Amino acid sequence: IYRMLGWSCHLAGNPGEAEPWMRKATSAEADDFEPLYGLAVVLQARGRLVEAAAAYERALELQPDDIGCWLNLVVCSLDQGDLAAAESHSRRAIAIDGGKAMAWSNLGLTLSRQDRHQEALEAFEHALRLESNPGEDCDGFVNAANFLRESGDLQRALDLYERNLATHPSHHGYGDFAIS
């Protein structure tokens, strides 16, 4: 019940209220993946990235192939500026499920921040191909278009926004398109 209360608070936009419930859940279910994962999500939402990453890593000790946990850990690493860890976590996520568009998009972000432009473009293109599959909508086109814009290929970025925004509305996409 603690975990359900934690998720309810988190989904209602109250991660501060969710945290104590998730901590109670981890105490009550010490060897269970779900409360650790929930605590990590809440800590990440609160911007406590070091603690969140540690909770994700503890959760992964219990379920080493959980793709959602790996994807969130990538974002924690990116937000902390730990590009080596972000790349490693991205590649692990891809090894677990190479059909996840978000895993490829995260890898593209990681590589672009390392100035590995050709590899980043290939990862973004792969994510875009996967994103056309049902259930793989991750707004990866926004990351790809931002990368193209920042690389100086404004026309390709604009074309990508125009092709995707009608079928994949995204407030980030519209905002980034507007500043392009």
PDB file of C-alpha atoms in Angstrom:
ATOM      1  CA  ILE A   1       0.000   0.000   0.000  1.00  0.00           C
ATOM      2  CA  TYR A   2       2.910   2.392   0.703  1.00  0.00           C
ATOM      3  CA  ARG A   3       4.135   2.035  -2.874  1.00  0.00           C
ATOM      4  CA  MET A   4       0.659   2.752  -4.252  1.00  0.00           C
ATOM      5  CA  LEU A   5       0.409   5.860  -2.102  1.00  0.00           C
ATOM      6  CA  GLY A   6       3.848   6.933  -3.297  1.00  0.00           C
ATOM      7  CA  TRP A   7       2.941   6.485  -6.960  1.00  0.00           C
ATOM      8  CA  SER A   8      -0.349   8.299  -6.421  1.00  0.00           C
ATOM      9  CA  CYS A   9       1.451  11.308  -4.941  1.00  0.00           C
ATOM     10  CA  HIS A  10       4.100  11.248  -7.658  1.00  0.00           C
ATOM     11  CA  LEU A  11       1.595  10.999 -10.497  1.00  0.00           C
ATOM     12  CA  ALA A  12      -0.402  13.828  -8.925  1.00  0.00           C
ATOM     13  CA  GLY A  13       2.713  15.984  -9.254  1.00  0.00           C
ATOM     14  CA  ASN A  14       3.824  15.808  -5.616  1.00  0.00           C
ATOM     15  CA  PRO A  15       7.180  14.007  -5.553  1.00  0.00           C
ATOM     16  CA  GLY A  16       7.960  15.548  -2.156  1.00  0.00           C
ATOM     17  CA  GLU A  17       4.921  13.804  -0.694  1.00  0.00           C
ATOM     18  CA  ALA A  18       5.710  10.637  -2.630  1.00  0.00           C
ATOM     19  CA  GLU A  19       9.197  10.209  -1.214  1.00  0.00           C
ATOM     20  CA  PRO A  20       8.251   9.254   2.386  1.00  0.00           C
ATOM     21  CA  TRP A  21       5.764   6.695   1.075  1.00  0.00           C
ATOM     22  CA  MET A  22       8.350   5.182  -1.258  1.00  0.00           C
ATOM     23  CA  ARG A  23      10.872   5.051   1.594  1.00  0.00           C
ATOM     24  CA  LYS A  24       8.324   3.217   3.737  1.00  0.00           C
ATOM     25  CA  ALA A  25       7.721   0.835   0.843  1.00  0.00           C
ATOM     26  CA  THR A  26      11.450   0.117   0.524  1.00  0.00           C
ATOM     27  CA  SER A  27      11.626  -0.570   4.254  1.00  0.00           C
ATOM     28  CA  ALA A  28       8.619  -2.874   4.158  1.00  0.00           C
ATOM     29  CA  GLU A  29       9.738  -4.656   0.962  1.00  0.00           C
ATOM     30  CA  ALA A  30      13.529  -4.528   1.326  1.00  0.00           C
ATOM     31  CA  ASP A  31      14.313  -7.145  -1.308  1.00  0.00           C
ATOM     32  CA  ASP A  32      11.763  -6.018  -3.881  1.00  0.00           C
ATOM     33  CA  PHE A  33      12.633  -4.215  -7.104  1.00  0.00           C
ATOM     34  CA  GLU A  34       9.437  -2.174  -7.396  1.00  0.00           C
ATOM     35  CA  PRO A  35       9.763   0.048  -4.299  1.00  0.00           C
ATOM     36  CA  LEU A  36      13.427   0.771  -5.082  1.00  0.00           C
ATOM     37  CA  TYR A  37      12.520   1.695  -8.635  1.00  0.00           C
ATOM     38  CA  GLY A  38       9.684   3.900  -7.372  1.00  0.00           C
ATOM     39  CA  LEU A  39      11.987   5.629  -4.903  1.00  0.00           C
ATOM     40  CA  ALA A  40      14.533   6.240  -7.671  1.00  0.00           C
ATOM     41  CA  VAL A  41      11.889   7.787  -9.931  1.00  0.00           C
ATOM     42  CA  VAL A  42      10.712  10.081  -7.144  1.00  0.00           C
ATOM     43  CA  LEU A  43      14.255  11.123  -6.215  1.00  0.00           C
ATOM     44  CA  GLN A  44      14.992  11.848  -9.859  1.00  0.00           C
ATOM     45  CA  ALA A  45      11.853  13.974 -10.119  1.00  0.00           C
ATOM     46  CA  ARG A  46      13.056  15.919  -7.072  1.00  0.00           C
ATOM     47  CA  GLY A  47      16.424  16.555  -8.748  1.00  0.00           C
ATOM     48  CA  ARG A  48      18.342  14.419  -6.268  1.00  0.00           C
ATOM     49  CA  LEU A  49      20.256  12.671  -9.006  1.00  0.00           C
ATOM     50  CA  VAL A  50      23.056  11.051  -6.997  1.00  0.00           C
ATOM     51  CA  GLU A  51      20.537   9.396  -4.676  1.00  0.00           C
ATOM     52  CA  ALA A  52      18.306   8.472  -7.609  1.00  0.00           C
ATOM     53  CA  ALA A  53      21.181   6.841  -9.488  1.00  0.00           C
ATOM     54  CA  ALA A  54      22.134   4.860  -6.376  1.00  0.00           C
ATOM     55  CA  ALA A  55      18.528   3.667  -5.989  1.00  0.00           C
ATOM     56  CA  TYR A  56      18.375   2.658  -9.675  1.00  0.00           C
ATOM     57  CA  GLU A  57      21.620   0.736  -9.275  1.00  0.00           C
ATOM     58  CA  ARG A  58      20.284  -1.084  -6.191  1.00  0.00           C
ATOM     59  CA  ALA A  59      17.092  -1.894  -8.111  1.00  0.00           C
ATOM     60  CA  LEU A  60      19.160  -3.240 -11.004  1.00  0.00           C
ATOM     61  CA  GLU A  61      20.909  -5.613  -8.618  1.00  0.00           C
ATOM     62  CA  LEU A  62      17.481  -7.216  -8.175  1.00  0.00           C
ATOM     63  CA  GLN A  63      16.361  -7.019 -11.826  1.00  0.00           C
ATOM     64  CA  PRO A  64      19.435  -6.479 -13.990  1.00  0.00           C
ATOM     65  CA  ASP A  65      17.527  -6.420 -17.281  1.00  0.00           C
ATOM     66  CA  ASP A  66      14.828  -3.872 -16.460  1.00  0.00           C
ATOM     67  CA  ILE A  67      14.859  -1.555 -19.475  1.00  0.00           C
ATOM     68  CA  GLY A  68      12.961   1.281 -17.785  1.00  0.00           C
ATOM     69  CA  CYS A  69      15.475   1.381 -14.971  1.00  0.00           C
ATOM     70  CA  TRP A  70      18.393   1.529 -17.415  1.00  0.00           C
ATOM     71  CA  LEU A  71      16.742   4.280 -19.471  1.00  0.00           C
ATOM     72  CA  ASN A  72      16.126   6.403 -16.378  1.00  0.00           C
ATOM     73  CA  LEU A  73      19.674   5.799 -15.196  1.00  0.00           C
ATOM     74  CA  VAL A  74      20.927   7.136 -18.541  1.00  0.00           C
ATOM     75  CA  VAL A  75      18.983  10.361 -17.976  1.00  0.00           C
ATOM     76  CA  CYS A  76      20.385  10.671 -14.436  1.00  0.00           C
ATOM     77  CA  SER A  77      23.900  10.258 -15.795  1.00  0.00           C
ATOM     78  CA  LEU A  78      23.307  12.783 -18.585  1.00  0.00           C
ATOM     79  CA  ASP A  79      21.863  15.298 -16.129  1.00  0.00           C
ATOM     80  CA  GLN A  80      24.925  14.846 -13.913  1.00  0.00           C
ATOM     81  CA  GLY A  81      27.256  15.313 -16.878  1.00  0.00           C
ATOM     82  CA  ASP A  82      28.678  11.796 -16.546  1.00  0.00           C
ATOM     83  CA  LEU A  83      28.853  11.017 -20.253  1.00  0.00           C
ATOM     84  CA  ALA A  84      30.896   7.836 -19.881  1.00  0.00           C
ATOM     85  CA  ALA A  85      28.288   6.342 -17.543  1.00  0.00           C
ATOM     86  CA  ALA A  86      25.445   7.568 -19.773  1.00  0.00           C
ATOM     87  CA  GLU A  87      27.001   5.868 -22.787  1.00  0.00           C
ATOM     88  CA  SER A  88      27.622   2.654 -20.876  1.00  0.00           C
ATOM     89  CA  HIS A  89      24.054   2.614 -19.557  1.00  0.00           C
ATOM     90  CA  SER A  90      22.655   3.398 -23.024  1.00  0.00           C
ATOM     91  CA  ARG A  91      24.581   0.546 -24.575  1.00  0.00           C
ATOM     92  CA  ARG A  92      23.392  -1.796 -21.822  1.00  0.00           C
ATOM     93  CA  ALA A  93      19.782  -0.765 -22.492  1.00  0.00           C
ATOM     94  CA  ILE A  94      20.273  -1.428 -26.207  1.00  0.00           C
ATOM     95  CA  ALA A  95      21.815  -4.831 -25.438  1.00  0.00           C
ATOM     96  CA  ILE A  96      18.720  -5.694 -23.406  1.00  0.00           C
ATOM     97  CA  ASP A  97      16.223  -4.396 -25.978  1.00  0.00           C
ATOM     98  CA  GLY A  98      17.623  -2.991 -29.200  1.00  0.00           C
ATOM     99  CA  GLY A  99      14.084  -2.270 -30.377  1.00  0.00           C
ATOM    100  CA  LYS A 100      13.535   0.583 -27.892  1.00  0.00           C
ATOM    101  CA  ALA A 101      13.605   3.929 -29.684  1.00  0.00           C
ATOM    102  CA  MET A 102      14.291   5.750 -26.417  1.00  0.00           C
ATOM    103  CA  ALA A 103      17.458   3.713 -25.825  1.00  0.00           C
ATOM    104  CA  TRP A 104      18.814   4.751 -29.220  1.00  0.00           C
ATOM    105  CA  SER A 105      17.736   8.364 -28.751  1.00  0.00           C
ATOM    106  CA  ASN A 106      19.500   8.453 -25.365  1.00  0.00           C
ATOM    107  CA  LEU A 107      22.618   7.020 -26.985  1.00  0.00           C
ATOM    108  CA  GLY A 108      22.411   9.737 -29.644  1.00  0.00           C
ATOM    109  CA  LEU A 109      22.197  12.431 -26.954  1.00  0.00           C
ATOM    110  CA  THR A 110      25.153  10.940 -25.127  1.00  0.00           C
ATOM    111  CA  LEU A 111      27.291  10.714 -28.246  1.00  0.00           C
ATOM    112  CA  SER A 112      26.360  14.222 -29.389  1.00  0.00           C
ATOM    113  CA  ARG A 113      27.489  15.644 -26.052  1.00  0.00           C
ATOM    114  CA  GLN A 114      30.805  13.896 -26.619  1.00  0.00           C
ATOM    115  CA  ASP A 115      31.113  15.555 -30.059  1.00  0.00           C
ATOM    116  CA  ARG A 116      30.889  12.167 -31.759  1.00  0.00           C
ATOM    117  CA  HIS A 117      28.608  13.588 -34.421  1.00  0.00           C
ATOM    118  CA  GLN A 118      28.500  10.776 -36.994  1.00  0.00           C
ATOM    119  CA  GLU A 119      27.803   8.124 -34.355  1.00  0.00           C
ATOM    120  CA  ALA A 120      25.168  10.372 -32.768  1.00  0.00           C
ATOM    121  CA  LEU A 121      23.446  10.902 -36.112  1.00  0.00           C
ATOM    122  CA  GLU A 122      23.392   7.146 -36.746  1.00  0.00           C
ATOM    123  CA  ALA A 123      21.867   6.516 -33.297  1.00  0.00           C
ATOM    124  CA  PHE A 124      19.225   9.222 -33.831  1.00  0.00           C
ATOM    125  CA  GLU A 125      18.369   7.843 -37.272  1.00  0.00           C
ATOM    126  CA  HIS A 126      17.994   4.364 -35.789  1.00  0.00           C
ATOM    127  CA  ALA A 127      15.712   5.774 -33.072  1.00  0.00           C
ATOM    128  CA  LEU A 128      13.597   7.510 -35.722  1.00  0.00           C
ATOM    129  CA  ARG A 129      13.168   4.257 -37.666  1.00  0.00           C
ATOM    130  CA  LEU A 130      12.104   2.453 -34.480  1.00  0.00           C
ATOM    131  CA  GLU A 131       9.795   5.268 -33.430  1.00  0.00           C
ATOM    132  CA  SER A 132       7.511   4.461 -36.332  1.00  0.00           C
ATOM    133  CA  ASN A 133       6.716   1.119 -34.637  1.00  0.00           C
ATOM    134  CA  PRO A 134       3.545   0.971 -32.504  1.00  0.00           C
ATOM    135  CA  GLY A 135       4.242   1.760 -28.859  1.00  0.00           C
ATOM    136  CA  GLU A 136       7.636   3.335 -29.539  1.00  0.00           C
ATOM    137  CA  ASP A 137       6.622   6.985 -29.506  1.00  0.00           C
ATOM    138  CA  CYS A 138       9.382   8.783 -27.590  1.00  0.00           C
ATOM    139  CA  ASP A 139       9.716  12.170 -29.310  1.00  0.00           C
ATOM    140  CA  GLY A 140      13.150  11.095 -30.494  1.00  0.00           C
ATOM    141  CA  PHE A 141      12.695  13.310 -33.507  1.00  0.00           C
ATOM    142  CA  VAL A 142      13.010  16.322 -31.176  1.00  0.00           C
ATOM    143  CA  ASN A 143      16.438  15.157 -29.991  1.00  0.00           C
ATOM    144  CA  ALA A 144      17.485  14.405 -33.564  1.00  0.00           C
ATOM    145  CA  ALA A 145      16.273  17.772 -34.859  1.00  0.00           C
ATOM    146  CA  ASN A 146      18.022  19.627 -32.027  1.00  0.00           C
ATOM    147  CA  PHE A 147      21.207  17.765 -32.861  1.00  0.00           C
ATOM    148  CA  LEU A 148      20.897  18.679 -36.544  1.00  0.00           C
ATOM    149  CA  ARG A 149      20.198  22.333 -35.713  1.00  0.00           C
ATOM    150  CA  GLU A 150      23.152  22.537 -33.339  1.00  0.00           C
ATOM    151  CA  SER A 151      25.343  20.844 -35.960  1.00  0.00           C
ATOM    152  CA  GLY A 152      24.456  23.579 -38.428  1.00  0.00           C
ATOM    153  CA  ASP A 153      22.068  21.546 -40.573  1.00  0.00           C
ATOM    154  CA  LEU A 154      19.070  23.818 -40.002  1.00  0.00           C
ATOM    155  CA  GLN A 155      17.120  22.772 -43.091  1.00  0.00           C
ATOM    156  CA  ARG A 156      17.224  19.077 -42.180  1.00  0.00           C
ATOM    157  CA  ALA A 157      16.185  19.981 -38.625  1.00  0.00           C
ATOM    158  CA  LEU A 158      13.226  22.027 -39.882  1.00  0.00           C
ATOM    159  CA  ASP A 159      12.201  19.252 -42.275  1.00  0.00           C
ATOM    160  CA  LEU A 160      12.286  16.745 -39.408  1.00  0.00           C
ATOM    161  CA  TYR A 161      10.090  18.962 -37.218  1.00  0.00           C
ATOM    162  CA  GLU A 162       7.624  19.549 -40.059  1.00  0.00           C
ATOM    163  CA  ARG A 163       7.387  15.826 -40.896  1.00  0.00           C
ATOM    164  CA  ASN A 164       6.813  14.758 -37.297  1.00  0.00           C
ATOM    165  CA  LEU A 165       4.957  17.446 -35.373  1.00  0.00           C
ATOM    166  CA  ALA A 166       1.634  16.833 -37.116  1.00  0.00           C
ATOM    167  CA  THR A 167       1.583  13.150 -36.160  1.00  0.00           C
ATOM    168  CA  HIS A 168       3.610  13.408 -32.924  1.00  0.00           C
ATOM    169  CA  PRO A 169       2.573  16.642 -31.190  1.00  0.00           C
ATOM    170  CA  SER A 170       5.107  17.615 -28.562  1.00  0.00           C
ATOM    171  CA  HIS A 171       5.346  20.815 -26.562  1.00  0.00           C
ATOM    172  CA  HIS A 172       9.150  20.461 -26.584  1.00  0.00           C
ATOM    173  CA  GLY A 173       9.063  19.888 -30.314  1.00  0.00           C
ATOM    174  CA  TYR A 174       6.898  22.931 -30.992  1.00  0.00           C
ATOM    175  CA  GLY A 175       9.060  25.098 -28.751  1.00  0.00           C
ATOM    176  CA  ASP A 176      12.281  23.961 -30.372  1.00  0.00           C
ATOM    177  CA  PHE A 177      10.774  24.311 -33.849  1.00  0.00           C
ATOM    178  CA  ALA A 178       9.779  27.867 -33.023  1.00  0.00           C
ATOM    179  CA  ILE A 179      13.322  28.879 -32.041  1.00  0.00           C
ATOM    180  CA  SER A 180      14.801  27.209 -35.100  1.00  0.00           C
TER     181      SER A 180
END
